Amino acid sequence: MTKTQKQLDKRIRQQLTLACEQIKDIVEDFSFLTHSADLNNLPSKFKVSCYFIDDIALEQAKQKNQFDYIEQLICNALASLNIHIKANAISFSKQP
């Protein structure tokens, strides 16, 4: 990994951490998020996984249309780094 890639990876992690904390403040029973990325092939190889504490919390967030809010927050956080992902790069599930 080059120095530039390391710096980008650090900024990505910082932005996603901030987004995660904002989501936790608003969305009940949101647990955490993770990401995977090929820094040589952004944004097409960028994935974000969002986890809720259980299936009930996941279903409640879906019924309250909170997925859109989460997607927008994550997309905006990454857009601040000039990484533009589509909402289908973000997945939702219960925590493993």
GROMACS .gro file of N, CA and C in nm:
model
  288
    1MET      N    1   0.085  -0.118   0.000
    1MET     CA    2   0.000   0.000   0.000
    1MET      C    3   0.090   0.124   0.000
    2THR      N    4   0.061   0.215  -0.090
    2THR     CA    5   0.143   0.336  -0.100
    2THR      C    6   0.107   0.433   0.013
    3LYS      N    7   0.191   0.532   0.030
    3LYS     CA    8   0.166   0.633   0.133
    3LYS      C    9   0.034   0.706   0.106
    4THR      N   10   0.009   0.737  -0.019
    4THR     CA   11  -0.115   0.805  -0.057
    4THR      C   12  -0.237   0.717  -0.025
    5GLN      N   13  -0.227   0.588  -0.054
    5GLN     CA   14  -0.336   0.496  -0.024
    5GLN      C   15  -0.358   0.484   0.126
    6LYS      N   16  -0.251   0.482   0.203
    6LYS     CA   17  -0.263   0.475   0.349
    6LYS      C   18  -0.334   0.598   0.402
    7GLN      N   19  -0.301   0.714   0.348
    7GLN     CA   20  -0.366   0.838   0.391
    7GLN      C   21  -0.514   0.837   0.354
    8LEU      N   22  -0.545   0.790   0.235
    8LEU     CA   23  -0.685   0.781   0.192
    8LEU      C   24  -0.761   0.683   0.280
    9ASP      N   25  -0.701   0.569   0.308
    9ASP     CA   26  -0.765   0.469   0.394
    9ASP      C   27  -0.793   0.528   0.532
   10LYS      N   28  -0.702   0.603   0.585
   10LYS     CA   29  -0.721   0.666   0.716
   10LYS      C   30  -0.837   0.765   0.712
   11ARG      N   31  -0.845   0.846   0.607
   11ARG     CA   32  -0.953   0.944   0.594
   11ARG      C   33  -1.088   0.874   0.576
   12ILE      N   34  -1.089   0.764   0.501
   12ILE     CA   35  -1.212   0.686   0.485
   12ILE      C   36  -1.259   0.636   0.621
   13ARG      N   37  -1.168   0.576   0.696
   13ARG     CA   38  -1.204   0.523   0.828
   13ARG      C   39  -1.255   0.633   0.920
   14GLN      N   40  -1.193   0.750   0.915
   14GLN     CA   41  -1.238   0.861   0.999
   14GLN      C   42  -1.379   0.905   0.962
   15GLN      N   43  -1.405   0.920   0.832
   15GLN     CA   44  -1.538   0.964   0.787
   15GLN      C   45  -1.645   0.861   0.821
   16LEU      N   46  -1.614   0.734   0.802
   16LEU     CA   47  -1.712   0.630   0.832
   16LEU      C   48  -1.736   0.616   0.982
   17THR      N   49  -1.633   0.641   1.061
   17THR     CA   50  -1.650   0.639   1.207
   17THR      C   51  -1.744   0.751   1.250
   18LEU      N   52  -1.726   0.869   1.194
   18LEU     CA   53  -1.816   0.981   1.225
   18LEU      C   54  -1.958   0.949   1.182
   19ALA      N   55  -1.974   0.893   1.063
   19ALA     CA   56  -2.107   0.857   1.015
   19ALA      C   57  -2.171   0.751   1.106
   20CYS      N   58  -2.093   0.655   1.148
   20CYS     CA   59  -2.143   0.549   1.236
   20CYS      C   60  -2.194   0.609   1.367
   21GLU      N   61  -2.121   0.700   1.424
   21GLU     CA   62  -2.162   0.762   1.551
   21GLU      C   63  -2.290   0.843   1.531
   22GLN      N   64  -2.303   0.911   1.419
   22GLN     CA   65  -2.426   0.986   1.391
   22GLN      C   66  -2.544   0.891   1.376
   23ILE      N   67  -2.522   0.781   1.309
   23ILE     CA   68  -2.629   0.682   1.290
   23ILE      C   69  -2.671   0.627   1.425
   24LYS      N   70  -2.576   0.593   1.510
   24LYS     CA   71  -2.608   0.540   1.642
   24LYS      C   72  -2.692   0.638   1.724
   25ASP      N   73  -2.667   0.767   1.706
   25ASP     CA   74  -2.743   0.868   1.779
   25ASP      C   75  -2.888   0.877   1.734
   26ILE      N   76  -2.916   0.843   1.609
   26ILE     CA   77  -3.049   0.860   1.552
   26ILE      C   78  -3.127   0.729   1.539
   27VAL      N   79  -3.058   0.623   1.499
   27VAL     CA   80  -3.126   0.497   1.467
   27VAL      C   81  -3.114   0.400   1.585
   28GLU      N   82  -3.227   0.367   1.639
   28GLU     CA   83  -3.231   0.278   1.755
   28GLU      C   84  -3.179   0.139   1.721
   29ASP      N   85  -3.095   0.086   1.807
   29ASP     CA   86  -3.040  -0.050   1.796
   29ASP      C   87  -2.949  -0.071   1.676
   30PHE      N   88  -2.896   0.038   1.621
   30PHE     CA   89  -2.791   0.026   1.520
   30PHE      C   90  -2.664  -0.012   1.595
   31SER      N   91  -2.589  -0.108   1.545
   31SER     CA   92  -2.472  -0.157   1.617
   31SER      C   93  -2.341  -0.099   1.563
   32PHE      N   94  -2.309  -0.128   1.437
   32PHE     CA   95  -2.184  -0.079   1.380
   32PHE      C   96  -2.187  -0.095   1.228
   33LEU      N   97  -2.083  -0.041   1.164
   33LEU     CA   98  -2.066  -0.062   1.020
   33LEU      C   99  -1.921  -0.097   0.992
   34THR      N  100  -1.902  -0.166   0.882
   34THR     CA  101  -1.768  -0.200   0.835
   34THR      C  102  -1.762  -0.169   0.686
   35HIS      N  103  -1.642  -0.168   0.633
   35HIS     CA  104  -1.629  -0.144   0.489
   35HIS      C  105  -1.517  -0.230   0.433
   36SER      N  106  -1.525  -0.249   0.303
   36SER     CA  107  -1.416  -0.312   0.230
   36SER      C  108  -1.397  -0.231   0.103
   37ALA      N  109  -1.273  -0.217   0.062
   37ALA     CA  110  -1.246  -0.134  -0.055
   37ALA      C  111  -1.118  -0.179  -0.123
   38ASP      N  112  -1.121  -0.170  -0.254
   38ASP     CA  113  -1.000  -0.186  -0.333
   38ASP      C  114  -0.958  -0.044  -0.370
   39LEU      N  115  -0.856   0.007  -0.303
   39LEU     CA  116  -0.817   0.147  -0.320
   39LEU      C  117  -0.767   0.177  -0.461
   40ASN      N  118  -0.736   0.073  -0.537
   40ASN     CA  119  -0.695   0.093  -0.676
   40ASN      C  120  -0.815   0.100  -0.771
   41ASN      N  121  -0.932   0.066  -0.719
   41ASN     CA  122  -1.050   0.058  -0.806
   41ASN      C  123  -1.173   0.118  -0.736
   42LEU      N  124  -1.158   0.242  -0.690
   42LEU     CA  125  -1.269   0.312  -0.626
   42LEU      C  126  -1.350   0.385  -0.731
   43PRO      N  127  -1.475   0.401  -0.717
   43PRO     CA  128  -1.562   0.353  -0.610
   43PRO      C  129  -1.627   0.218  -0.639
   44SER      N  130  -1.597   0.159  -0.755
   44SER     CA  131  -1.668   0.036  -0.794
   44SER      C  132  -1.643  -0.082  -0.700
   45LYS      N  133  -1.533  -0.083  -0.631
   45LYS     CA  134  -1.500  -0.193  -0.539
   45LYS      C  135  -1.510  -0.148  -0.394
   46PHE      N  136  -1.611  -0.068  -0.363
   46PHE     CA  137  -1.631  -0.018  -0.228
   46PHE      C  138  -1.763  -0.071  -0.176
   47LYS      N  139  -1.760  -0.134  -0.061
   47LYS     CA  140  -1.879  -0.190   0.002
   47LYS      C  141  -1.885  -0.148   0.147
   48VAL      N  142  -2.005  -0.118   0.194
   48VAL     CA  143  -2.027  -0.085   0.334
   48VAL      C  144  -2.133  -0.181   0.387
   49SER      N  145  -2.107  -0.241   0.501
   49SER     CA  146  -2.203  -0.330   0.566
   49SER      C  147  -2.247  -0.267   0.697
   50CYS      N  148  -2.378  -0.254   0.714
   50CYS     CA  149  -2.436  -0.193   0.834
   50CYS      C  150  -2.504  -0.303   0.915
   51TYR      N  151  -2.479  -0.303   1.045
   51TYR     CA  152  -2.531  -0.410   1.130
   51TYR      C  153  -2.619  -0.356   1.242
   52PHE      N  154  -2.727  -0.427   1.265
   52PHE     CA  155  -2.819  -0.398   1.374
   52PHE      C  156  -2.807  -0.509   1.477
   53ILE      N  157  -2.855  -0.482   1.599
   53ILE     CA  158  -2.833  -0.579   1.707
   53ILE      C  159  -2.906  -0.711   1.684
   54ASP      N  160  -3.020  -0.708   1.614
   54ASP     CA  161  -3.093  -0.831   1.585
   54ASP      C  162  -3.189  -0.809   1.469
   55ASP      N  163  -3.260  -0.915   1.433
   55ASP     CA  164  -3.354  -0.908   1.321
   55ASP      C  165  -3.469  -0.811   1.347
   56ILE      N  166  -3.511  -0.802   1.472
   56ILE     CA  167  -3.620  -0.711   1.507
   56ILE      C  168  -3.579  -0.566   1.483
   57ALA      N  169  -3.460  -0.530   1.528
   57ALA     CA  170  -3.409  -0.393   1.508
   57ALA      C  171  -3.393  -0.364   1.359
   58LEU      N  172  -3.346  -0.461   1.285
   58LEU     CA  173  -3.331  -0.446   1.140
   58LEU      C  174  -3.465  -0.420   1.073
   59GLU      N  175  -3.564  -0.497   1.109
   59GLU     CA  176  -3.698  -0.482   1.051
   59GLU      C  177  -3.761  -0.349   1.092
   60GLN      N  178  -3.742  -0.307   1.216
   60GLN     CA  179  -3.797  -0.178   1.259
   60GLN      C  180  -3.735  -0.062   1.183
   61ALA      N  181  -3.605  -0.067   1.162
   61ALA     CA  182  -3.538   0.039   1.085
   61ALA      C  183  -3.589   0.041   0.942
   62LYS      N  184  -3.614  -0.077   0.887
   62LYS     CA  185  -3.668  -0.085   0.751
   62LYS      C  186  -3.808  -0.026   0.745
   63GLN      N  187  -3.892  -0.060   0.841
   63GLN     CA  188  -4.030  -0.011   0.844
   63GLN      C  189  -4.035   0.141   0.864
   64LYS      N  190  -3.940   0.195   0.936
   64LYS     CA  191  -3.935   0.340   0.962
   64LYS      C  192  -3.862   0.416   0.851
   65ASN      N  193  -3.827   0.345   0.744
   65ASN     CA  194  -3.756   0.404   0.630
   65ASN      C  195  -3.624   0.470   0.671
   66GLN      N  196  -3.555   0.411   0.768
   66GLN     CA  197  -3.428   0.466   0.814
   66GLN      C  198  -3.311   0.423   0.726
   67PHE      N  199  -3.330   0.325   0.642
   67PHE     CA  200  -3.222   0.284   0.551
   67PHE      C  201  -3.181   0.399   0.460
   68ASP      N  202  -3.280   0.474   0.412
   68ASP     CA  203  -3.249   0.588   0.325
   68ASP      C  204  -3.161   0.691   0.396
   69TYR      N  205  -3.195   0.720   0.522
   69TYR     CA  206  -3.116   0.813   0.602
   69TYR      C  207  -2.973   0.763   0.617
   70ILE      N  208  -2.958   0.636   0.649
   70ILE     CA  209  -2.825   0.577   0.668
   70ILE      C  210  -2.746   0.582   0.537
   71GLU      N  211  -2.809   0.543   0.429
   71GLU     CA  212  -2.742   0.546   0.298
   71GLU      C  213  -2.696   0.687   0.264
   72GLN      N  214  -2.783   0.784   0.286
   72GLN     CA  215  -2.748   0.923   0.255
   72GLN      C  216  -2.631   0.971   0.340
   73LEU      N  217  -2.633   0.937   0.467
   73LEU     CA  218  -2.525   0.979   0.557
   73LEU      C  219  -2.391   0.919   0.515
   74ILE      N  220  -2.391   0.791   0.481
   74ILE     CA  221  -2.269   0.724   0.439
   74ILE      C  222  -2.221   0.780   0.304
   75CYS      N  223  -2.312   0.795   0.211
   75CYS     CA  224  -2.275   0.849   0.079
   75CYS      C  225  -2.218   0.990   0.091
   76ASN      N  226  -2.278   1.072   0.176
   76ASN     CA  227  -2.227   1.208   0.196
   76ASN      C  228  -2.090   1.209   0.262
   77ALA      N  229  -2.070   1.120   0.358
   77ALA     CA  230  -1.940   1.112   0.425
   77ALA      C  231  -1.830   1.076   0.325
   78LEU      N  232  -1.859   0.981   0.238
   78LEU     CA  233  -1.761   0.939   0.138
   78LEU      C  234  -1.746   1.043   0.028
   79ALA      N  235  -1.855   1.111  -0.007
   79ALA     CA  236  -1.848   1.215  -0.110
   79ALA      C  237  -1.756   1.328  -0.066
   80SER      N  238  -1.746   1.351   0.064
   80SER     CA  239  -1.654   1.455   0.114
   80SER      C  240  -1.509   1.420   0.082
   81LEU      N  241  -1.484   1.293   0.051
   81LEU     CA  242  -1.350   1.247   0.011
   81LEU      C  243  -1.344   1.226  -0.140
   82ASN      N  244  -1.447   1.270  -0.210
   82ASN     CA  245  -1.459   1.253  -0.355
   82ASN      C  246  -1.470   1.106  -0.395
   83ILE      N  247  -1.534   1.028  -0.308
   83ILE     CA  248  -1.566   0.889  -0.337
   83ILE      C  249  -1.718   0.881  -0.347
   84HIS      N  250  -1.767   0.855  -0.465
   84HIS     CA  251  -1.912   0.856  -0.488
   84HIS      C  252  -1.960   0.713  -0.512
   85ILE      N  253  -2.025   0.658  -0.410
   85ILE     CA  254  -2.078   0.522  -0.421
   85ILE      C  255  -2.229   0.529  -0.441
   86LYS      N  256  -2.284   0.421  -0.490
   86LYS     CA  257  -2.428   0.410  -0.506
   86LYS      C  258  -2.486   0.341  -0.382
   87ALA      N  259  -2.613   0.365  -0.359
   87ALA     CA  260  -2.678   0.308  -0.242
   87ALA      C  261  -2.672   0.155  -0.240
   88ASN      N  262  -2.665   0.092  -0.357
   88ASN     CA  263  -2.659  -0.056  -0.359
   88ASN      C  264  -2.524  -0.110  -0.312
   89ALA      N  265  -2.428  -0.023  -0.285
   89ALA     CA  266  -2.300  -0.066  -0.228
   89ALA      C  267  -2.309  -0.079  -0.076
   90ILE      N  268  -2.427  -0.045  -0.021
   90ILE     CA  269  -2.448  -0.049   0.123
   90ILE      C  270  -2.548  -0.160   0.154
   91SER      N  271  -2.510  -0.248   0.244
   91SER     CA  272  -2.599  -0.358   0.281
   91SER      C  273  -2.636  -0.349   0.428
   92PHE      N  274  -2.747  -0.412   0.464
   92PHE     CA  275  -2.799  -0.410   0.600
   92PHE      C  276  -2.826  -0.551   0.646
   93SER      N  277  -2.787  -0.581   0.770
   93SER     CA  278  -2.817  -0.713   0.825
   93SER      C  279  -2.805  -0.708   0.977
   94LYS      N  280  -2.838  -0.820   1.040
   94LYS     CA  281  -2.820  -0.826   1.185
   94LYS      C  282  -2.674  -0.855   1.214
   95GLN      N  283  -2.632  -0.821   1.332
   95GLN     CA  284  -2.492  -0.836   1.365
   95GLN      C  285  -2.456  -0.984   1.375
   96PRO      N  286  -2.336  -1.016   1.329
   96PRO     CA  287  -2.296  -1.159   1.326
   96PRO      C  288  -2.275  -1.216   1.465
   0.00000   0.00000   0.00000
